[in-house]
Short mmCIF file of C-alpha atoms and ligand atoms in Angstrom, two decimals:
data_model
loop_
_atom_site.label_atom_id
_atom_site.label_comp_id
_atom_site.label_asym_id
_atom_site.label_seq_id
_atom_site.Cartn_x
_atom_site.Cartn_y
_atom_site.Cartn_z
CA UNK A 1 144.43 177.95 68.13
CA UNK A 2 146.23 175.35 67.05
CA UNK A 3 147.67 173.37 69.85
CA UNK A 4 150.32 171.48 68.35
CA UNK A 5 152.66 173.05 65.41
CA UNK A 6 154.95 170.62 63.73
CA UNK A 7 157.00 172.13 61.06
CA UNK A 8 159.33 171.01 58.93
CA UNK A 9 160.68 167.43 60.66
CA UNK A 10 162.83 165.37 59.30
CA UNK A 11 164.54 162.21 60.97
CA UNK A 12 167.08 159.38 60.06
CA UNK A 13 168.16 156.21 61.36
CA UNK A 14 171.10 155.30 59.93
CA UNK A 15 170.32 155.23 55.69
CA UNK A 16 166.51 155.12 57.02
CA UNK A 17 164.40 158.47 56.59
CA UNK A 18 161.52 157.83 59.48
CA UNK A 19 160.44 161.27 59.28
CA UNK A 20 160.21 163.29 55.61
CA UNK A 21 159.72 167.12 56.36
CA UNK A 22 156.27 166.49 58.34
CA UNK A 23 154.31 170.10 58.95
CA UNK A 24 150.98 169.50 60.74
CA UNK A 25 149.06 171.43 63.28
CA UNK A 26 146.59 170.32 65.36
CA UNK A 27 144.06 172.32 66.50
CA UNK A 28 143.27 172.44 70.23
CA UNK A 29 141.05 170.52 71.77
CA UNK A 30 140.56 168.42 68.57
CA UNK A 31 141.44 164.83 68.00
CA UNK A 32 144.07 164.20 65.08
CA UNK A 33 144.31 160.31 63.99
CA UNK A 34 147.22 159.10 61.82
CA UNK A 35 147.43 156.46 59.87
CA UNK A 36 149.85 154.38 57.65
CA UNK A 37 151.33 151.19 57.00
CA UNK A 38 153.46 149.52 59.05
CA UNK A 39 156.95 151.22 59.14
CA UNK A 40 155.60 154.73 57.98
CA UNK A 41 156.89 156.63 60.63
CA UNK A 42 153.94 156.87 63.17
CA UNK A 43 155.43 155.57 66.72
CA UNK A 44 158.37 157.58 65.58
CA UNK A 45 156.72 160.71 65.16
CA UNK A 46 154.75 160.79 68.87
CA UNK A 47 157.77 159.47 70.33
CA UNK A 48 159.53 162.92 68.92
CA UNK A 49 156.09 164.96 70.40
CA UNK A 50 156.97 163.58 73.43
CA UNK A 51 160.62 163.82 73.75
CA UNK A 52 162.06 160.57 73.55
CA UNK A 53 163.47 161.06 70.08
CA UNK A 54 165.36 163.92 69.11
CA UNK A 55 164.64 164.90 64.96
CA UNK A 56 167.60 166.08 63.05
CA UNK A 57 165.80 169.02 62.05
CA UNK A 58 162.61 170.85 62.26
CA UNK A 59 160.75 172.17 65.47
CA UNK A 60 157.77 172.11 67.22
CA UNK A 61 155.46 174.04 69.26
CA UNK A 62 152.72 172.87 72.45
CA UNK A 63 150.50 175.77 73.51
CA UNK A 64 152.34 178.97 71.71
CA UNK A 65 155.50 177.23 73.59
CA UNK A 66 158.61 175.94 71.81
CA UNK A 67 159.34 172.71 72.82
CA UNK A 68 161.82 171.83 70.51
CA UNK A 69 164.15 173.45 67.48
CA UNK A 70 167.54 174.06 66.82
CA UNK A 71 168.40 175.73 70.09
CA UNK A 72 166.50 173.98 72.47
CA UNK A 73 164.83 170.51 73.32
CA UNK A 74 162.23 170.73 76.44
CA UNK A 75 162.64 167.12 77.85
CA UNK A 76 159.97 164.53 77.80
CA UNK A 77 159.07 165.11 81.76
CA UNK A 78 158.38 168.90 81.30
CA UNK A 79 156.19 169.17 78.16
CA UNK A 80 152.79 168.04 79.90
CA UNK A 81 152.09 165.01 77.31
CA UNK A 82 150.53 161.83 77.62
CA UNK A 83 152.11 158.97 76.31
CA UNK A 84 150.12 155.66 75.62
CA UNK A 85 152.96 153.49 73.86
CA UNK A 86 152.46 150.60 71.29
CA UNK A 87 153.13 148.42 74.07
CA UNK A 88 151.83 149.48 76.79
CA UNK A 89 155.03 149.32 78.44
CA UNK A 90 153.73 149.18 82.41
CA UNK A 91 156.26 149.27 84.96
CA UNK A 92 156.41 145.40 85.46
CA UNK A 93 158.00 145.41 89.02
CA UNK A 94 154.60 147.96 90.08
CA UNK A 95 150.97 146.48 90.51
CA UNK A 96 147.78 148.52 88.86
CA UNK A 97 147.52 150.71 91.28
CA UNK A 98 150.86 151.44 91.88
CA UNK A 99 151.00 151.89 87.79
CA UNK A 100 148.19 154.55 87.46
CA UNK A 101 148.92 156.61 90.79
CA UNK A 102 152.82 156.66 89.59
CA UNK A 103 153.42 160.30 88.63
CA UNK A 104 150.61 161.52 91.29
CA UNK A 105 151.64 163.85 93.87
CA UNK A 106 148.46 163.13 96.21
CA UNK A 107 149.11 160.78 98.91
CA UNK A 108 147.09 158.77 101.30
CA UNK A 109 143.20 158.23 100.36
CA UNK A 110 142.88 160.97 98.14
CA UNK A 111 145.13 158.81 96.01
CA UNK A 112 143.77 155.83 96.34
CA UNK A 113 140.15 157.77 95.58
CA UNK A 114 142.02 159.65 92.67
CA UNK A 115 143.73 155.75 91.21
CA UNK A 116 139.87 154.21 91.82
CA UNK A 117 138.20 157.13 90.04
CA UNK A 118 140.60 156.58 87.35
CA UNK A 119 140.31 153.16 87.23
CA UNK A 120 136.47 153.05 86.72
CA UNK A 121 136.78 156.12 84.06
CA UNK A 122 138.53 152.98 81.55
CA UNK A 123 136.22 150.33 82.91
CA UNK A 124 138.97 148.43 84.69
CA UNK A 125 137.11 146.51 88.14
CA UNK A 126 138.65 147.77 91.55
CA UNK A 127 139.46 144.45 92.32
CA UNK A 128 142.26 144.37 89.72
CA UNK A 129 144.41 147.34 91.55
CA UNK A 130 146.72 144.74 93.38
CA UNK A 131 147.39 142.88 89.88
CA UNK A 132 151.07 142.38 88.57
CA UNK A 133 150.98 143.75 84.81
CA UNK A 134 151.89 140.60 84.05
CA UNK A 135 148.53 139.16 85.34
CA UNK A 136 146.78 140.84 83.04
CA UNK A 137 145.41 140.32 79.43
CA UNK A 138 146.70 142.79 76.81
CA UNK A 139 143.98 144.69 76.26
CA UNK A 140 143.61 145.38 80.40
CA UNK A 141 147.52 146.43 80.27
CA UNK A 142 146.28 149.35 77.47
CA UNK A 143 143.82 149.79 79.68
CA UNK A 144 146.09 150.62 82.60
CA UNK A 145 148.67 152.50 80.62
CA UNK A 146 145.75 154.89 79.38
CA UNK A 147 144.83 155.71 83.13
CA UNK A 148 148.01 156.30 83.97
CA UNK A 149 148.61 158.79 81.18
CA UNK A 150 145.61 160.43 81.98
CA UNK A 151 146.40 160.88 85.44
CA UNK A 152 148.97 163.27 84.72
CA UNK A 153 146.43 165.87 83.30
CA UNK A 154 147.96 166.47 79.78
CA UNK A 155 147.12 169.07 77.67
CA UNK A 156 148.14 166.58 74.89
CA UNK A 157 147.49 163.09 74.84
CA UNK A 158 149.34 160.77 72.45
CA UNK A 159 148.09 157.10 71.77
CA UNK A 160 149.64 154.63 69.76
CA UNK A 161 147.47 152.11 68.90
CA UNK A 162 145.84 152.13 72.72
CA UNK A 163 142.75 149.66 71.46
CA UNK A 164 144.24 147.00 69.53
CA UNK A 165 144.08 144.33 72.20
CA UNK A 166 140.52 144.66 72.75
CA UNK A 167 137.58 142.72 71.43
CA UNK A 168 135.81 144.40 68.60
CA UNK A 169 132.52 145.29 71.36
CA UNK A 170 135.35 146.53 73.87
CA UNK A 171 137.26 148.25 71.23
CA UNK A 172 134.29 150.98 70.20
CA UNK A 173 133.15 151.37 73.89
CA UNK A 174 136.43 152.56 74.50
CA UNK A 175 137.04 154.46 72.05
CA UNK A 176 133.40 156.25 72.39
CA UNK A 177 134.58 156.29 75.89
CA UNK A 178 138.80 157.98 75.64
CA UNK A 179 136.63 160.64 72.98
CA UNK A 180 134.32 161.45 75.86
CA UNK A 181 137.08 161.62 78.22
CA UNK A 182 139.50 163.58 76.19
CA UNK A 183 136.84 165.78 75.36
CA UNK A 184 135.35 166.61 79.14
CA UNK A 185 138.93 167.20 80.20
CA UNK A 186 139.19 169.65 77.02
CA UNK A 187 142.49 167.36 76.14
CA UNK A 188 144.12 167.48 72.40
CA UNK A 189 144.68 163.78 71.41
CA UNK A 190 146.63 162.54 68.70
CA UNK A 191 145.96 158.69 67.91
CA UNK A 192 147.33 156.00 65.38
CA UNK A 193 145.79 153.07 64.31
CA UNK A 194 145.63 150.46 61.72
CA UNK A 195 141.78 150.57 61.67
CA UNK A 196 140.47 152.37 59.06
CA UNK A 197 136.49 152.77 60.85
CA UNK A 198 138.21 153.88 63.86
CA UNK A 199 140.81 156.18 62.24
CA UNK A 200 137.62 158.03 60.62
CA UNK A 201 135.00 158.13 63.46
CA UNK A 202 137.61 159.35 66.13
CA UNK A 203 139.34 161.96 63.80
CA UNK A 204 138.61 165.50 63.48
CA UNK A 205 141.51 165.60 61.51
CA UNK A 206 142.95 162.39 59.61
CA UNK A 207 146.83 162.30 58.38
CA UNK A 208 148.29 159.46 56.07
CA UNK A 209 152.06 158.91 56.47
CA UNK A 210 152.89 156.63 53.92
CA UNK A 211 157.81 156.21 53.95
CA UNK A 212 157.91 158.51 56.60
CA UNK A 213 156.08 161.42 54.37
CA UNK A 214 152.62 163.20 55.26
CA UNK A 215 150.75 162.18 52.29
CA UNK A 216 147.27 164.44 53.13
CA UNK A 217 145.68 165.67 55.79
CA UNK A 218 142.17 166.91 56.27
CA UNK A 219 138.78 165.90 57.50
CA UNK A 220 138.20 162.51 57.64
CA UNK A 221 135.14 162.39 55.30
CA UNK A 222 137.12 164.63 52.70
CA UNK A 223 139.77 162.29 52.26
CA UNK A 224 137.77 159.57 52.46
CA UNK A 225 135.87 160.87 49.37
CA UNK A 226 138.89 163.09 47.63
CA UNK A 227 141.94 160.88 48.26
CA UNK A 228 145.04 162.62 47.04
CA UNK A 229 145.84 159.16 45.04
CA UNK A 230 145.58 156.02 44.56
CA UNK A 231 147.21 154.54 47.26
CA UNK A 232 145.54 156.50 49.84
CA UNK A 233 142.00 155.94 48.44
CA UNK A 234 142.85 152.10 48.79
CA UNK A 235 144.49 152.65 52.20
CA UNK A 236 140.98 154.25 53.26
CA UNK A 237 138.69 151.58 52.33
CA UNK A 238 137.39 149.71 49.63
CA UNK A 239 137.45 151.50 46.09
CA UNK A 240 135.68 151.25 42.75
CA UNK A 241 138.77 152.47 40.38
CA UNK A 242 137.90 152.99 36.77
CA UNK A 243 139.49 154.76 33.56
CA UNK A 244 136.90 157.28 32.17
CA UNK A 245 136.96 160.46 29.39
CA UNK A 246 136.49 163.68 31.85
CA UNK A 247 134.69 166.76 30.05
CA UNK A 248 132.66 169.61 31.55
CA UNK A 249 132.35 168.14 35.67
CA UNK A 250 131.44 164.44 33.81
CA UNK A 251 133.09 161.37 33.44
CA UNK A 252 132.54 158.97 30.59
CA UNK A 253 133.25 155.50 31.67
CA UNK A 254 132.11 151.48 31.82
CA UNK A 255 129.60 152.72 34.30
CA UNK A 256 127.38 155.36 32.30
CA UNK A 257 128.34 158.98 32.73
CA UNK A 258 128.92 160.44 36.48
CA UNK A 259 129.38 163.50 37.63
CA UNK A 260 132.85 164.23 39.10
CA UNK A 261 134.42 167.08 40.91
CA UNK A 262 136.20 168.18 38.09
CA UNK A 263 136.44 171.58 36.06
CA UNK A 264 139.28 172.21 33.87
CA UNK A 265 140.40 170.87 30.52
CA UNK A 266 139.07 167.49 28.88
CA UNK A 267 141.29 164.58 29.81
CA UNK A 268 141.60 160.63 30.45
CA UNK A 269 142.01 160.22 34.38
CA UNK A 270 141.32 157.22 36.98
CA UNK A 271 137.77 157.78 38.73
CA UNK A 272 136.83 156.52 42.07
CA UNK A 273 133.85 155.61 43.67
CA UNK A 274 133.29 153.83 47.18
CA UNK A 275 131.76 150.90 46.96
CA UNK A 276 128.35 152.21 48.93
CA UNK A 277 127.88 154.79 45.79
CA UNK A 278 127.14 151.57 43.65
CA UNK A 279 123.72 149.42 43.43
CA UNK A 280 122.05 147.08 42.11
CA UNK A 281 119.12 146.17 40.99
CA UNK A 282 117.41 142.80 38.60
CA UNK A 283 118.83 143.25 35.41
CA UNK A 284 116.15 144.90 33.24
CA UNK A 285 115.06 142.89 30.20
CA UNK A 286 115.16 145.41 27.75
CA UNK A 287 119.04 145.23 28.28
CA UNK A 288 119.66 148.88 28.78
CA UNK A 289 121.79 150.65 31.15
CA UNK A 290 125.42 149.23 32.89
CA UNK A 291 124.77 145.30 32.85
CA UNK A 292 127.01 143.02 35.15
CA UNK A 293 126.89 139.80 36.65
CA UNK A 294 127.57 138.74 40.58
CA UNK A 295 130.42 136.70 40.65
CA UNK A 296 130.95 136.95 44.43
CA UNK A 297 129.17 137.57 47.36
CA UNK A 298 130.92 138.23 51.32
CA UNK A 299 128.27 138.16 53.70
CA UNK A 300 129.15 140.36 56.64
CA UNK A 301 126.84 140.87 58.61
CA UNK A 302 124.90 143.69 58.04
CA UNK A 303 126.73 144.59 54.75
CA UNK A 304 127.71 142.12 51.93
CA UNK A 305 130.52 142.63 49.66
CA UNK A 306 129.55 141.97 46.20
CA UNK A 307 131.71 141.38 43.48
CA UNK A 308 130.45 142.96 40.43
CA UNK A 309 131.49 141.66 36.60
CA UNK A 310 130.75 143.70 33.79
CA UNK A 311 129.27 142.15 30.93
CA UNK A 312 130.87 144.71 28.36
CA UNK A 313 133.18 147.60 28.50
CA UNK A 314 137.03 148.54 28.72
CA UNK A 315 138.17 147.10 31.84
CA UNK A 316 140.64 143.69 31.58
CA UNK A 317 138.60 140.27 31.69
CA UNK A 318 138.01 139.09 35.07
CA UNK A 319 138.20 142.08 36.95
CA UNK A 320 135.56 142.87 39.36
CA UNK A 321 133.99 145.46 40.86
CA UNK A 322 133.10 145.97 44.65
CA UNK A 323 129.92 146.76 45.77
CA UNK A 324 128.22 147.19 49.48
CA UNK A 325 124.58 146.45 50.15
CA UNK A 326 122.17 145.65 52.75
CA UNK A 327 123.27 142.12 54.14
CA UNK A 328 119.68 140.75 53.93
CA UNK A 329 119.12 141.41 50.59
CA UNK A 330 122.28 140.39 48.85
CA UNK A 331 121.27 138.91 45.22
CA UNK A 332 122.91 135.45 44.63
CA UNK A 333 125.87 134.45 42.56
CA UNK A 334 125.30 134.28 38.98
CA UNK A 335 122.54 137.39 39.14
CA UNK A 336 122.76 139.17 36.17
CA UNK A 337 121.74 142.91 37.71
CA UNK A 338 121.82 146.53 36.40
CA UNK A 339 124.65 149.14 38.09
CA UNK A 340 123.55 152.42 38.73
CA UNK A 341 125.73 155.17 41.00
CA UNK A 342 124.77 157.33 43.93
CA UNK A 343 126.26 160.96 43.88
CA UNK A 344 129.67 162.52 42.22
CA UNK A 345 133.16 160.11 41.41
CA UNK A 346 136.67 161.49 42.53
CA UNK A 347 138.71 162.01 40.21
CA UNK A 348 142.53 160.85 41.19
CA UNK A 349 145.68 162.28 40.38
CA UNK A 350 147.64 160.79 37.89
N1 ATP B 401 165.26 153.24 67.33
C1 ATP B 401 165.30 152.94 65.80
N2 ATP B 401 166.42 152.62 65.21
C2 ATP B 401 166.72 152.22 64.07
N3 ATP B 401 165.55 152.03 63.40
C3 ATP B 401 164.34 152.84 63.71
C4 ATP B 401 163.94 153.25 64.94
N4 ATP B 401 163.06 153.11 65.39
C5 ATP B 401 162.01 152.93 64.30
N5 ATP B 401 162.79 152.97 63.23
C6 ATP B 401 162.94 152.81 61.74
O1 ATP B 401 162.12 153.56 61.10
C7 ATP B 401 160.33 153.47 60.31
C8 ATP B 401 159.79 154.19 61.09
O2 ATP B 401 158.96 153.19 61.96
P1 ATP B 401 157.91 153.45 63.04
O3 ATP B 401 158.13 152.59 64.28
O4 ATP B 401 157.78 154.98 63.45
O5 ATP B 401 156.69 152.79 62.12
P2 ATP B 401 155.15 152.65 62.44
O6 ATP B 401 154.54 153.55 61.44
O7 ATP B 401 154.86 153.11 63.92
O8 ATP B 401 155.07 151.36 61.98
P3 ATP B 401 153.85 150.27 63.03
O9 ATP B 401 152.69 150.58 62.10
O10 ATP B 401 154.15 148.43 61.97
O11 ATP B 401 154.21 150.10 64.26
C9 ATP B 401 160.97 151.76 59.82
O12 ATP B 401 161.39 151.23 59.46
C10 ATP B 401 161.77 151.19 61.60
O13 ATP B 401 162.30 149.93 61.11
MG1 MG B 402 153.93 152.07 65.49
#
């Protein structure tokens, strides 16, 4: 069953179309991640779901109950939706414990215990309970905001870049912890992030927005390997793009003959592979295969991104292809290599 259903939501600010006909279903208990360039409408969409913004048209229902359509607009405090805004937005005149306990109905000892439990669940030390928001780091403020939203036991949780102020290690730990907390509580969640890795790992469903439109939604791996267009492909990670002749399920291109997921008529099209689908090995002495030269090497720890320029072919001069290889096995700049491909290429829409 779908927990949340958005249908043809539109919102304009002056002449700015912030949301353009958004239709999206979020299955019960699942995690949907929204990604998109700055200004594409992600926060506006969350605020609208939470009830802080009214759309110009469209409808929205949660667990089968209509919260918004042309005749009704259920106010935010009656929606049972938890919202962790982009900036945390803690109440500045309340300490950490008061912020977290803001919406708790319990009093006295039970309330203190629940606050301590919530602080523990977001890895905040209990001695921070009496601190003021301005005495916290950005990452600590985000965790207080998260605990405050969890305290409401929402049926839907909206998280707008909740881990952006955390360092890499804590960010990964928090992400896993939040995923577990939400799953244990059976809470449906929508998360906005600018971090592609985070989006791909956290999401059951990934939704890509651009200029107020929902460009594509689906399982993370499906979007990563089969993006709708070049912009979406590049938004979700590095991509190897090249022109090819497509015929009978095969692409003929500078990299050789590669299987593609396209049947239909023969045509010329742009194909896409992910950099980890290219493999480099020492160039064969007889010069066979697709040959290239390493022109750049970007050491990134466990993975190294190589730039490889092909020795022959149709690509414009100076254009290089990104290749990922294990960091400790990266060939030196200037090495002559042979390029082979793994798996299918994806044919992009022209
Ligand atoms: N209250 C408002 N009044 C006027 N314009 C607004 C308002 N809120 C948002 N906008 C505009 O709507 C568009 C979408 O904004 P939104 O905050 O939803 O983007 P976003 O995808 O969350 O961006 P970011 O990744 O930078 O947070 C932007 O062009 C923004 O300037
Ligand atoms: Mg935003």
